[in-house]
Short mmCIF file of C-alpha atoms in Angstrom, two decimals:
data_model
loop_
_atom_site.label_atom_id
_atom_site.label_comp_id
_atom_site.label_asym_id
_atom_site.label_seq_id
_atom_site.Cartn_x
_atom_site.Cartn_y
_atom_site.Cartn_z
CA LYS A 16 -18.27 -76.82 76.30
CA PRO A 17 -17.81 -77.73 79.94
CA THR A 18 -14.61 -78.11 81.34
CA ASN A 19 -13.00 -81.62 81.65
CA SER A 20 -13.79 -81.54 85.49
CA LEU A 21 -17.28 -80.68 84.82
CA GLN A 22 -17.52 -83.32 82.17
CA LEU A 23 -16.23 -86.00 84.49
CA VAL A 24 -19.09 -84.77 87.16
CA ILE A 25 -21.59 -85.22 84.40
CA LYS A 26 -20.36 -88.47 83.35
CA LEU A 27 -20.53 -89.71 87.11
CA MET A 28 -23.87 -87.99 87.63
CA ASP A 29 -25.29 -89.81 84.53
CA SER A 30 -24.06 -93.17 85.68
CA MET A 31 -25.41 -92.89 89.13
CA VAL A 32 -28.83 -91.88 88.06
CA GLY A 33 -29.11 -94.98 86.05
CA GLU A 34 -28.73 -97.08 89.12
CA ASP A 35 -31.67 -99.07 90.49
CA PHE A 36 -31.03 -97.70 93.72
CA ILE A 37 -31.18 -94.25 92.77
CA ASP A 38 -34.67 -92.46 93.24
CA ASN A 39 -34.41 -90.11 89.90
CA LYS A 40 -37.33 -88.05 91.23
CA ARG A 41 -35.16 -87.14 94.30
CA VAL A 42 -31.82 -86.12 93.03
CA TYR A 43 -30.76 -82.74 94.59
CA LEU A 44 -28.07 -80.22 93.96
CA SER A 45 -26.21 -77.80 96.28
CA GLY A 46 -23.07 -75.81 95.84
CA LEU A 47 -21.28 -72.73 97.55
CA SER A 48 -18.72 -70.38 96.00
CA ASN A 49 -17.01 -71.88 93.42
CA GLY A 50 -19.26 -75.04 93.75
CA ALA A 51 -22.11 -72.81 93.10
CA MET A 52 -20.65 -71.65 90.02
CA GLY A 53 -20.17 -75.28 88.82
CA SER A 54 -23.64 -76.11 89.85
CA PHE A 55 -25.37 -73.39 87.60
CA GLU A 56 -23.29 -74.79 84.95
CA LEU A 57 -24.46 -78.29 85.64
CA LEU A 58 -28.15 -77.11 85.75
CA LYS A 59 -27.42 -75.87 82.46
CA ASN A 60 -26.04 -79.16 81.03
CA ARG A 61 -28.52 -81.29 82.89
CA PRO A 62 -31.81 -79.16 83.27
CA ASN A 63 -34.04 -82.27 83.94
CA MET A 64 -31.70 -84.17 86.43
CA PHE A 65 -32.44 -82.40 89.83
CA ALA A 66 -35.71 -81.96 91.66
CA SER A 67 -34.10 -78.71 93.21
CA ALA A 68 -30.88 -76.90 93.85
CA VAL A 69 -29.60 -74.46 96.35
CA LEU A 70 -26.74 -72.12 95.04
CA ILE A 71 -24.89 -70.11 97.70
CA CYS A 72 -22.63 -67.17 96.90
CA GLY A 73 -21.92 -68.35 93.39
CA GLY A 74 -22.74 -66.91 90.02
CA GLY A 75 -22.75 -67.92 86.32
CA ASP A 76 -23.68 -66.79 82.68
CA PRO A 77 -27.20 -65.63 82.77
CA LYS A 78 -27.72 -67.14 79.31
CA TRP A 79 -27.82 -70.61 81.04
CA ALA A 80 -31.07 -69.85 82.87
CA LYS A 81 -33.21 -70.35 79.74
CA ASP A 82 -32.00 -74.02 79.89
CA PHE A 83 -33.08 -74.80 83.69
CA ALA A 84 -35.49 -71.77 84.79
CA LYS A 85 -38.73 -73.65 84.04
CA THR A 86 -37.45 -77.33 84.95
CA THR A 87 -35.66 -76.93 88.29
CA PRO A 88 -36.74 -75.07 91.45
CA VAL A 89 -33.78 -73.00 92.57
CA TRP A 90 -32.74 -71.13 95.80
CA VAL A 91 -30.13 -68.69 95.46
CA ALA A 92 -28.61 -67.13 98.57
CA HIS A 93 -25.69 -64.50 99.04
CA GLY A 94 -24.11 -62.51 101.63
CA ALA A 95 -24.78 -58.54 100.81
CA LYS A 96 -21.30 -57.65 101.92
CA ASP A 97 -19.39 -60.57 100.05
CA ILE A 98 -16.20 -59.29 98.50
CA ASP A 99 -14.83 -62.60 97.30
CA VAL A 100 -17.79 -63.26 94.88
CA HIS A 101 -19.84 -59.88 94.44
CA PRO A 102 -23.43 -60.54 95.07
CA LEU A 103 -24.58 -59.25 91.73
CA PHE A 104 -23.40 -62.51 90.11
CA SER A 105 -26.50 -64.24 92.08
CA ILE A 106 -28.61 -61.27 91.34
CA LYS A 107 -28.01 -61.33 87.63
CA MET A 108 -28.87 -65.29 87.88
CA VAL A 109 -32.01 -64.52 89.78
CA GLU A 110 -32.92 -61.91 87.32
CA SER A 111 -32.29 -64.37 84.48
CA ILE A 112 -34.21 -67.26 85.84
CA ILE A 113 -37.19 -64.77 86.12
CA ILE A 114 -37.04 -63.62 82.82
CA GLU A 115 -36.82 -67.03 81.57
CA GLY A 116 -39.97 -67.95 83.37
CA GLY A 117 -38.79 -69.56 86.71
CA SER A 118 -39.59 -68.27 90.19
CA PRO A 119 -36.60 -68.60 92.29
CA LYS A 120 -36.31 -68.27 95.92
CA PHE A 121 -33.85 -65.70 96.81
CA THR A 122 -32.26 -64.89 99.98
CA LEU A 123 -29.61 -61.65 100.24
CA TYR A 124 -28.19 -61.76 103.86
CA GLU A 125 -27.60 -58.50 105.37
CA ASP A 126 -24.34 -57.79 106.77
CA VAL A 127 -22.83 -61.19 105.75
CA TYR A 128 -19.77 -61.81 103.73
CA HIS A 129 -18.60 -64.61 101.70
CA ASP A 130 -19.56 -67.23 104.38
CA SER A 131 -23.32 -67.04 103.67
CA TRP A 132 -23.62 -70.77 103.68
CA ASN A 133 -23.67 -70.82 107.37
CA ASN A 134 -26.81 -68.80 107.30
CA VAL A 135 -28.31 -71.27 104.87
CA PHE A 136 -27.32 -74.15 106.86
CA ASP A 137 -28.60 -72.87 109.89
CA ASP A 138 -31.96 -71.84 108.41
CA PRO A 139 -34.59 -74.73 109.25
CA GLU A 140 -36.18 -74.05 105.86
CA TYR A 141 -33.00 -75.12 103.92
CA LEU A 142 -33.53 -78.96 104.03
CA GLU A 143 -37.12 -78.77 104.05
CA TRP A 144 -37.26 -76.56 101.11
CA LEU A 145 -34.51 -78.76 99.14
CA PHE A 146 -36.41 -82.03 99.86
CA SER A 147 -39.99 -80.68 99.21
CA HIS A 148 -39.26 -80.92 95.65
CA THR A 149 -39.47 -83.97 93.35
CA LYS A 150 -39.35 -84.56 89.80
CA ASN A 151 -42.57 -85.48 87.91
#
């Protein structure tokens, strides 16, 4: 069961996507560190909500991947030298997404610590990749 905080986020997101001014085919998700962990859980609870997701230096329960692996394109990024959130958390999620039939984009930044979001945000592919996806 989602935490109280995540339940509130889910309730907010559900209400927002119901608005006429929201293009439901273009709702995107991105999170870093603890936010990426929450984003993985949000994907598990709302696998059909997001057109794509970029999750940076986070992780989650690999069992969640079965719920979103085939529905949401995911880019997972992590610094290889991260000592705050070990890169294996991302690697395990990527592995699980692949096992569940997804095809995630995965970037492991050499000699980068926990601040791997700087690498992602500096990457000209970041926004291009994120926004290149739409829901059917």
